[in-house]
CSV table of N, CA and C in Angstrom, one decimal:
chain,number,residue,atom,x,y,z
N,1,UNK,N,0.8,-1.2,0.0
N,1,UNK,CA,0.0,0.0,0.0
N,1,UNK,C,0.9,1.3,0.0
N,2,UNK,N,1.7,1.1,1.1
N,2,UNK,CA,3.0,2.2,1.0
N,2,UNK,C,4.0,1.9,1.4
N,3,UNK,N,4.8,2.5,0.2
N,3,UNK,CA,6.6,2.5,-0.3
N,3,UNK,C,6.8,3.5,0.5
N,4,UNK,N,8.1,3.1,1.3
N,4,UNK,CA,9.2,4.4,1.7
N,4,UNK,C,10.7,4.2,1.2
N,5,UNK,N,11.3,4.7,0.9
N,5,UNK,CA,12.7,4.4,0.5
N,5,UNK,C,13.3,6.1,0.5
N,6,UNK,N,14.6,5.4,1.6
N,6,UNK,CA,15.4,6.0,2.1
N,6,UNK,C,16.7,6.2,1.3
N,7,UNK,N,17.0,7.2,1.4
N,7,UNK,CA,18.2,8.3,0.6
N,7,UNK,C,19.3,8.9,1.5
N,8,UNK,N,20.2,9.1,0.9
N,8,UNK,CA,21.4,10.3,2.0
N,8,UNK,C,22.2,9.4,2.8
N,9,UNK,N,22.5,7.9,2.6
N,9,UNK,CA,23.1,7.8,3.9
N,9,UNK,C,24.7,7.8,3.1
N,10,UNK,N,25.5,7.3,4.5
N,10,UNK,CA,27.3,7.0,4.0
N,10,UNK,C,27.9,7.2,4.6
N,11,UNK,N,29.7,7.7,4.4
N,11,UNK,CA,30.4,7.4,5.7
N,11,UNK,C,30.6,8.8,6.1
N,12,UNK,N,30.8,9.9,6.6
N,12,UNK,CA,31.2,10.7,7.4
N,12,UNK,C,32.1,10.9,8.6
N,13,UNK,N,33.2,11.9,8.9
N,13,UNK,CA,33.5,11.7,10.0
N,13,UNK,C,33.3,12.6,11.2
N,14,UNK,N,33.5,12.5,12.1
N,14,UNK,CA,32.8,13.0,13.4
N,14,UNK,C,32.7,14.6,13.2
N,15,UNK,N,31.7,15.1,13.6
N,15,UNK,CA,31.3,15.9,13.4
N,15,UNK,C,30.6,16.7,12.2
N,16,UNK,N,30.6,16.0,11.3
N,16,UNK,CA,30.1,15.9,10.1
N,16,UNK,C,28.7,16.0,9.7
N,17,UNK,N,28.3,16.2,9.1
N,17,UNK,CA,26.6,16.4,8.8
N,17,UNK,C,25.9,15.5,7.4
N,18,UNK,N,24.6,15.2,7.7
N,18,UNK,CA,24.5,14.1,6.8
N,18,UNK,C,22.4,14.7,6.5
N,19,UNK,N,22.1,14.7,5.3
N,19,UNK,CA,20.7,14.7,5.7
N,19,UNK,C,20.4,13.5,4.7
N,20,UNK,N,19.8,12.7,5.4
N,20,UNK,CA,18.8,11.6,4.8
N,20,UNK,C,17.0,12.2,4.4
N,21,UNK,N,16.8,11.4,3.2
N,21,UNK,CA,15.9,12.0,2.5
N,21,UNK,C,14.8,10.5,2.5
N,22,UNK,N,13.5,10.9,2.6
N,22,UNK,CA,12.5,9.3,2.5
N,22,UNK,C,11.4,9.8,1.8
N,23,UNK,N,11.6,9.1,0.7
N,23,UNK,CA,10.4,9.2,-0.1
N,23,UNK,C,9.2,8.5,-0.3
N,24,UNK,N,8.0,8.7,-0.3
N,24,UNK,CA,6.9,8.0,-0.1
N,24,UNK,C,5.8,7.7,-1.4
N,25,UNK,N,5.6,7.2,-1.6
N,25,UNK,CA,4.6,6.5,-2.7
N,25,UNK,C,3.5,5.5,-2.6
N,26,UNK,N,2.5,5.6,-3.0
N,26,UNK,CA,1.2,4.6,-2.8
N,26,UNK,C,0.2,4.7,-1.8
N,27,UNK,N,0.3,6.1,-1.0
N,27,UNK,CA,-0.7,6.5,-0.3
N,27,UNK,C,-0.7,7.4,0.1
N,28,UNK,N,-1.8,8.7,0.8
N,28,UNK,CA,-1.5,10.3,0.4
N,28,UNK,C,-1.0,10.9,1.9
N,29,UNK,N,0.1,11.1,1.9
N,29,UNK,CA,1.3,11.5,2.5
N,29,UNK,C,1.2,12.5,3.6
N,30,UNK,N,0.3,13.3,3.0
N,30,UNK,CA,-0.3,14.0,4.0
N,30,UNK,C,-0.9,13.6,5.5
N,31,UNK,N,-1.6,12.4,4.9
N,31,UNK,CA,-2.1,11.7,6.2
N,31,UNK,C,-1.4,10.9,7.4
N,32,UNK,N,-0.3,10.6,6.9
N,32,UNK,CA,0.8,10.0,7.9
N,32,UNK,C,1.9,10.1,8.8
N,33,UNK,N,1.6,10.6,9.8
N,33,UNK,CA,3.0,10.6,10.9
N,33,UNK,C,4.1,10.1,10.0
N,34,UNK,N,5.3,10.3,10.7
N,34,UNK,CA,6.4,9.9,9.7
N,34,UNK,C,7.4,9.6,10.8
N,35,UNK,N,8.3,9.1,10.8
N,35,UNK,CA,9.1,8.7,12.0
N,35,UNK,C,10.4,8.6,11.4
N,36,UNK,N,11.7,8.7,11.9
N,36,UNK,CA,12.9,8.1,11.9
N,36,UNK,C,13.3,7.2,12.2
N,37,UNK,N,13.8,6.0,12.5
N,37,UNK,CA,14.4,5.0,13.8
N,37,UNK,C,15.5,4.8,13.2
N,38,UNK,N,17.0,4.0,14.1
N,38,UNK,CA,17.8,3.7,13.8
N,38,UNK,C,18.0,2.3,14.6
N,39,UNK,N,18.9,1.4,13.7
N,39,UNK,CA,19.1,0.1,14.5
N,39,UNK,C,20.7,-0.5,14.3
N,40,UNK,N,21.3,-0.5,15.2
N,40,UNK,CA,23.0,-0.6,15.3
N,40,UNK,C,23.2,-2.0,15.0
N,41,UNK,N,24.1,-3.1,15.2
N,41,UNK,CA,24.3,-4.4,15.0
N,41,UNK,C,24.0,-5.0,16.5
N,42,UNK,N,23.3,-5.2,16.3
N,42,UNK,CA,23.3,-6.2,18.4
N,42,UNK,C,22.6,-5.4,18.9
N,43,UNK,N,21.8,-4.4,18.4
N,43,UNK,CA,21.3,-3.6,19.3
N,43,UNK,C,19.3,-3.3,19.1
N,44,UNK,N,18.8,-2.7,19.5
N,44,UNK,CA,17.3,-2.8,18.9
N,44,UNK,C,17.5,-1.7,18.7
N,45,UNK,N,16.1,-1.8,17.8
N,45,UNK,CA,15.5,-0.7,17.1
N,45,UNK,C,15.3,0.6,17.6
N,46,UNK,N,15.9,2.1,17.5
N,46,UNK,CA,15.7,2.6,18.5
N,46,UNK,C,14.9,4.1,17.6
N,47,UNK,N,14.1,4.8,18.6
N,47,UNK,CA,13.4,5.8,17.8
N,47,UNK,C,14.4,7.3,17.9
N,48,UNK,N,13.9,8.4,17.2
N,48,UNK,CA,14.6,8.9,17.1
N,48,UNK,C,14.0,10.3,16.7
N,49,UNK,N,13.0,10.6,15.8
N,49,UNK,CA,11.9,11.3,15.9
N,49,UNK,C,11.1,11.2,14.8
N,50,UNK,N,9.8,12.0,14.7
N,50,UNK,CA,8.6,11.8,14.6
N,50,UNK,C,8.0,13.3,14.1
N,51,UNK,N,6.9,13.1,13.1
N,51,UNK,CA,6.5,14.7,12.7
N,51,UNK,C,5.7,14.1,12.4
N,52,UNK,N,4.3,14.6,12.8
N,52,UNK,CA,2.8,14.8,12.7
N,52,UNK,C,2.1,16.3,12.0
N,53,UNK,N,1.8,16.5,11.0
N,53,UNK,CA,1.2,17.7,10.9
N,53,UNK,C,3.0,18.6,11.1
N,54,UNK,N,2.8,20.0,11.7
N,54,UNK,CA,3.9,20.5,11.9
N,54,UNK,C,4.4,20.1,13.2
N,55,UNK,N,4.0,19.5,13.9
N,55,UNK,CA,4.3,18.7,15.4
N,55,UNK,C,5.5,17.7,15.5
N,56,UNK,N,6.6,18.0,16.1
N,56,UNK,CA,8.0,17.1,16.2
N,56,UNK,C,8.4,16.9,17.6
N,57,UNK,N,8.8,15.8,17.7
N,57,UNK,CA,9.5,15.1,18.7
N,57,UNK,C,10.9,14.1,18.8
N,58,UNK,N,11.4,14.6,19.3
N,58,UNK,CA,12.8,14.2,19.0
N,58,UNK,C,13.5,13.4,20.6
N,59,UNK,N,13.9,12.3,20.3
N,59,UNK,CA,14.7,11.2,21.7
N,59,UNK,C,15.6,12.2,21.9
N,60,UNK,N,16.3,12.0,23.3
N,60,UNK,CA,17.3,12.9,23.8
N,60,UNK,C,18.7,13.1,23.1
N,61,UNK,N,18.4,11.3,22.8
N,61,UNK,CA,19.9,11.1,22.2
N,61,UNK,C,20.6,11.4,20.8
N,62,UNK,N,19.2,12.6,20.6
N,62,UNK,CA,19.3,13.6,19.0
N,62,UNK,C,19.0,14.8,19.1
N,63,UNK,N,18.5,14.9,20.3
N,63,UNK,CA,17.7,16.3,20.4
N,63,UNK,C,18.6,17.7,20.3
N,64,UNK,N,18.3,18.2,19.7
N,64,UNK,CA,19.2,19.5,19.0
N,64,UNK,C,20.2,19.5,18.3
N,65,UNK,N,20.7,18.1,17.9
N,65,UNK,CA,21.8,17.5,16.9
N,65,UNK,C,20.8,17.3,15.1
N,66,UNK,N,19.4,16.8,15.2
N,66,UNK,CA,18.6,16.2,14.3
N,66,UNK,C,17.7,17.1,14.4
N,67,UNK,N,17.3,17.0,13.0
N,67,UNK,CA,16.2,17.9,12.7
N,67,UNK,C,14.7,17.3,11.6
N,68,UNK,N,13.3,16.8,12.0
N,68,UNK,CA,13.3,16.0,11.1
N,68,UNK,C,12.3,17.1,10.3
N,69,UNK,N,11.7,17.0,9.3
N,69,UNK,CA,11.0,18.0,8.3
N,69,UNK,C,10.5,17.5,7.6
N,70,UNK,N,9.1,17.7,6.7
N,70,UNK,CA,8.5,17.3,5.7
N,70,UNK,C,8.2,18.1,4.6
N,71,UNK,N,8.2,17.3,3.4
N,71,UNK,CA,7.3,18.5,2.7
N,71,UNK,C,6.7,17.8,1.6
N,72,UNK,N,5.1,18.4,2.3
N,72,UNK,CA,4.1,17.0,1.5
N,72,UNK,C,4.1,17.3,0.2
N,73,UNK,N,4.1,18.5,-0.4
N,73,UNK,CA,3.9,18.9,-1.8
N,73,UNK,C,4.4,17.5,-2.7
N,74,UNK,N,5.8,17.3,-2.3
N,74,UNK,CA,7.1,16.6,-2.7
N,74,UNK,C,7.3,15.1,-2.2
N,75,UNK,N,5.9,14.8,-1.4
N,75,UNK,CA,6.0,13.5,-0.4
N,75,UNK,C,7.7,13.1,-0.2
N,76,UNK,N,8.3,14.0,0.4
N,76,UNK,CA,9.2,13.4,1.5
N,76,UNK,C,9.6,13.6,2.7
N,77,UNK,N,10.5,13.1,3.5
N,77,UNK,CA,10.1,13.5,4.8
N,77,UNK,C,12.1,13.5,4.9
N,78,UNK,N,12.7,14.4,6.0
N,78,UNK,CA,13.6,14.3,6.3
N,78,UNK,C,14.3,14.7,7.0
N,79,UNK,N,15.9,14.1,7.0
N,79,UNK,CA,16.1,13.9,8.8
N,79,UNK,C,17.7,14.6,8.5
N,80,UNK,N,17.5,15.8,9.0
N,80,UNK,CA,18.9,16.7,8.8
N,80,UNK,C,19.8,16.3,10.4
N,81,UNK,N,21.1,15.8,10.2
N,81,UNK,CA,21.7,15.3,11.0
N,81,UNK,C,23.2,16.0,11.3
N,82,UNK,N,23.0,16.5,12.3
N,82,UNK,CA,24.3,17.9,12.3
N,82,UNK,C,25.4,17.1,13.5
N,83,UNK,N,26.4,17.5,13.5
N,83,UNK,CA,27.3,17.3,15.0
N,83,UNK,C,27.5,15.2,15.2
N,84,UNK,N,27.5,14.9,14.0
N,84,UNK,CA,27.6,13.4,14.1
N,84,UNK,C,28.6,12.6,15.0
N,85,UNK,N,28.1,11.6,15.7
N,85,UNK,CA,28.8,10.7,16.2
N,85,UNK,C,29.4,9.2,15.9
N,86,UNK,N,30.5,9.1,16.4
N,86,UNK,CA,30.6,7.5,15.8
N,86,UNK,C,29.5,6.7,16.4
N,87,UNK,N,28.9,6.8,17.6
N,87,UNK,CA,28.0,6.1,18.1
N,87,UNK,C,26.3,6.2,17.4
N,88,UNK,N,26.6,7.3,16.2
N,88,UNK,CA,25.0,7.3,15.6
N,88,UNK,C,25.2,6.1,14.5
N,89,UNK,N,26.9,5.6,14.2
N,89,UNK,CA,26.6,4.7,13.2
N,89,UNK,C,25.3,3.7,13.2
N,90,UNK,N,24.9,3.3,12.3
N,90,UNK,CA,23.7,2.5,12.3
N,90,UNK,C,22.6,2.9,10.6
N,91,UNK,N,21.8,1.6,11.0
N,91,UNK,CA,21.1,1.6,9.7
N,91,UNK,C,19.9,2.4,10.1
N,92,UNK,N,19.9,3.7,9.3
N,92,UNK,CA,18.7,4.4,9.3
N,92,UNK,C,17.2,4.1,9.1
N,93,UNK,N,16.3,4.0,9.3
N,93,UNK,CA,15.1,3.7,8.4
N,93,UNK,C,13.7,4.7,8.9
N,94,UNK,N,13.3,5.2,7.5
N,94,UNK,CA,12.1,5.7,8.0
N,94,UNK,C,10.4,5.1,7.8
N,95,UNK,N,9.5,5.6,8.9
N,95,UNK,CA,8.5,5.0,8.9
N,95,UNK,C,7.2,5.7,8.7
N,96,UNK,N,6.1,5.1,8.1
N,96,UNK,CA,4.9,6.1,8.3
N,96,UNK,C,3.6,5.2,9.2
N,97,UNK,N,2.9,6.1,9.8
N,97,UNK,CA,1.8,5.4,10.6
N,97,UNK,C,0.5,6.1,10.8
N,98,UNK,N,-0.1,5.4,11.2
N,98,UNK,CA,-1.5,6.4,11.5
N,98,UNK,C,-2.1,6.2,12.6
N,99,UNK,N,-1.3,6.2,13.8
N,99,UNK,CA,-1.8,5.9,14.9
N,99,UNK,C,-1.8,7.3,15.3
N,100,UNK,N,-3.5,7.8,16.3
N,100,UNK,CA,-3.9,8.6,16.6
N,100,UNK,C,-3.0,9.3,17.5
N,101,UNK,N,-3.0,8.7,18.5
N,101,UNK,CA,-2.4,8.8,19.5
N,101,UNK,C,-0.8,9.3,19.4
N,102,UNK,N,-0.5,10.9,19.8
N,102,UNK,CA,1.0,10.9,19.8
N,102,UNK,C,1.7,10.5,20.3
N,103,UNK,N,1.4,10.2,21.7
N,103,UNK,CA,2.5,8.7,22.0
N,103,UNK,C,2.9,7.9,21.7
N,104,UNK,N,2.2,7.2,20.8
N,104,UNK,CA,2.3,5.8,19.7
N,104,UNK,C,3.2,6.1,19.1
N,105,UNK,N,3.5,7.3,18.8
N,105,UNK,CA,4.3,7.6,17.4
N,105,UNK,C,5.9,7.2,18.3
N,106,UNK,N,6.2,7.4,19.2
N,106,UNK,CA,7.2,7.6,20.1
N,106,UNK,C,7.8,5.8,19.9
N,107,UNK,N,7.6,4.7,19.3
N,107,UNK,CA,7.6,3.8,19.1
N,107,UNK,C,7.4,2.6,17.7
N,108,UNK,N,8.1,2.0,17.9
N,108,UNK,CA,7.8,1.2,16.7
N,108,UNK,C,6.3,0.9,16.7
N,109,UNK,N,5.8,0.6,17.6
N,109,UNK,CA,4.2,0.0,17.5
N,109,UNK,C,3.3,1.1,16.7
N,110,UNK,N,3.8,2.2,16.7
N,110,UNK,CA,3.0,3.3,16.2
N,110,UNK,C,3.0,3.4,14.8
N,111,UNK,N,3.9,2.5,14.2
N,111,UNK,CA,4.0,2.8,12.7
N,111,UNK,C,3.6,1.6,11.5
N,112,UNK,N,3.2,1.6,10.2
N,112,UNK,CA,2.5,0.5,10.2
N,112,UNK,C,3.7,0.2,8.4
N,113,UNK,N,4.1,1.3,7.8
N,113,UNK,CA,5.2,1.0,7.4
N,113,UNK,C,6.5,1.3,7.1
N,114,UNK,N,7.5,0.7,6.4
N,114,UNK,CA,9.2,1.0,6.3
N,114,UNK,C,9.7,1.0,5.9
N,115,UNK,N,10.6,1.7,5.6
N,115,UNK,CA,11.5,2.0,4.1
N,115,UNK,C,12.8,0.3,4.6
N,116,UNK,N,13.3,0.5,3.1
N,116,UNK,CA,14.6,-0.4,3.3
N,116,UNK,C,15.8,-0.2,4.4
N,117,UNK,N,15.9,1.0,4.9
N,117,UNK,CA,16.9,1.3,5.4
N,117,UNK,C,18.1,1.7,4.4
N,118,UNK,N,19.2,2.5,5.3
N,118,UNK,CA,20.3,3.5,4.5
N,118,UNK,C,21.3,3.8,5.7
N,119,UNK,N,22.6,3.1,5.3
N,119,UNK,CA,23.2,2.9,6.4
N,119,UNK,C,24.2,4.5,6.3
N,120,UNK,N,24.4,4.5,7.8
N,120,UNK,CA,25.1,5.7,8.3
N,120,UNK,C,26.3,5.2,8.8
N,121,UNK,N,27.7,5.6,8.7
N,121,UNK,CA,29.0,5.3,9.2
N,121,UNK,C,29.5,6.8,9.4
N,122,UNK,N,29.8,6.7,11.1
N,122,UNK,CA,30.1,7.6,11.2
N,122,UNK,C,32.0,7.7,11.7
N,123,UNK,N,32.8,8.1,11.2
N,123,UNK,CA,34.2,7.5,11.4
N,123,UNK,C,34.8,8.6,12.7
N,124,UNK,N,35.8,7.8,13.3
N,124,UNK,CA,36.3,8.6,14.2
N,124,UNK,C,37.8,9.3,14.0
């Protein structure tokens, strides 16, 4: 029903800036929360943030480093990533959902689908 596929990733080194780009197709864009997550090797899935309407929420462990933005005209959604760490290495992926509830969004359960992922290497 809906495609996301993710753009912008690669290697960078620390402190470096990176913006990943998710493009959406096969359902109307507008309607969808949109989310970021990241998942390391051995590690779970972890969220990262979230834009509803003009409404954003961002985990600590990005907060004022990431920036995420949409722009429906263009169905994409995106996640400007400033002040990088080697510890953000990981495979990016973005998600869309329609759970009512803003707290939902704060989690994988909130979202219903997912791009391929777009790996980030962040070098030290």
């Amino acid at each position: 029903q809906v495609q996301l596929v993710e753009s912008g990733g690669g290697l960078v080194q620390a402190g470096g800036s990176l913006r990943l780009s998710c493009a959406a197709s096969g359902g109307t864009f507008s309607t969808y929360a949109m989310g970021w997550f990241r998942q390391a090797p051995g590690k779970e899935r972890e969220f990262l943030a979230t834009i509803r309407r003009s409404n954003t929420y961002y985990a600590d462990s990005v907060k004022g480093r990431f920036t995420i933005s949409r722009d429906n005209a263009k169905n994409l959604v995106y996640l400007q990533m400033n002040s990088l760490k080697p510890e953000d290495t990981a495979v990016y992926y973005c998600a869309a959902g329609t759970a009512y509830y803003s707290l939902s969004l704060y989690s994988q359960d909130g979202y219903d689908y997912w791009g391929q992922g777009t790996q980030v290497t962040v070098s030290s």
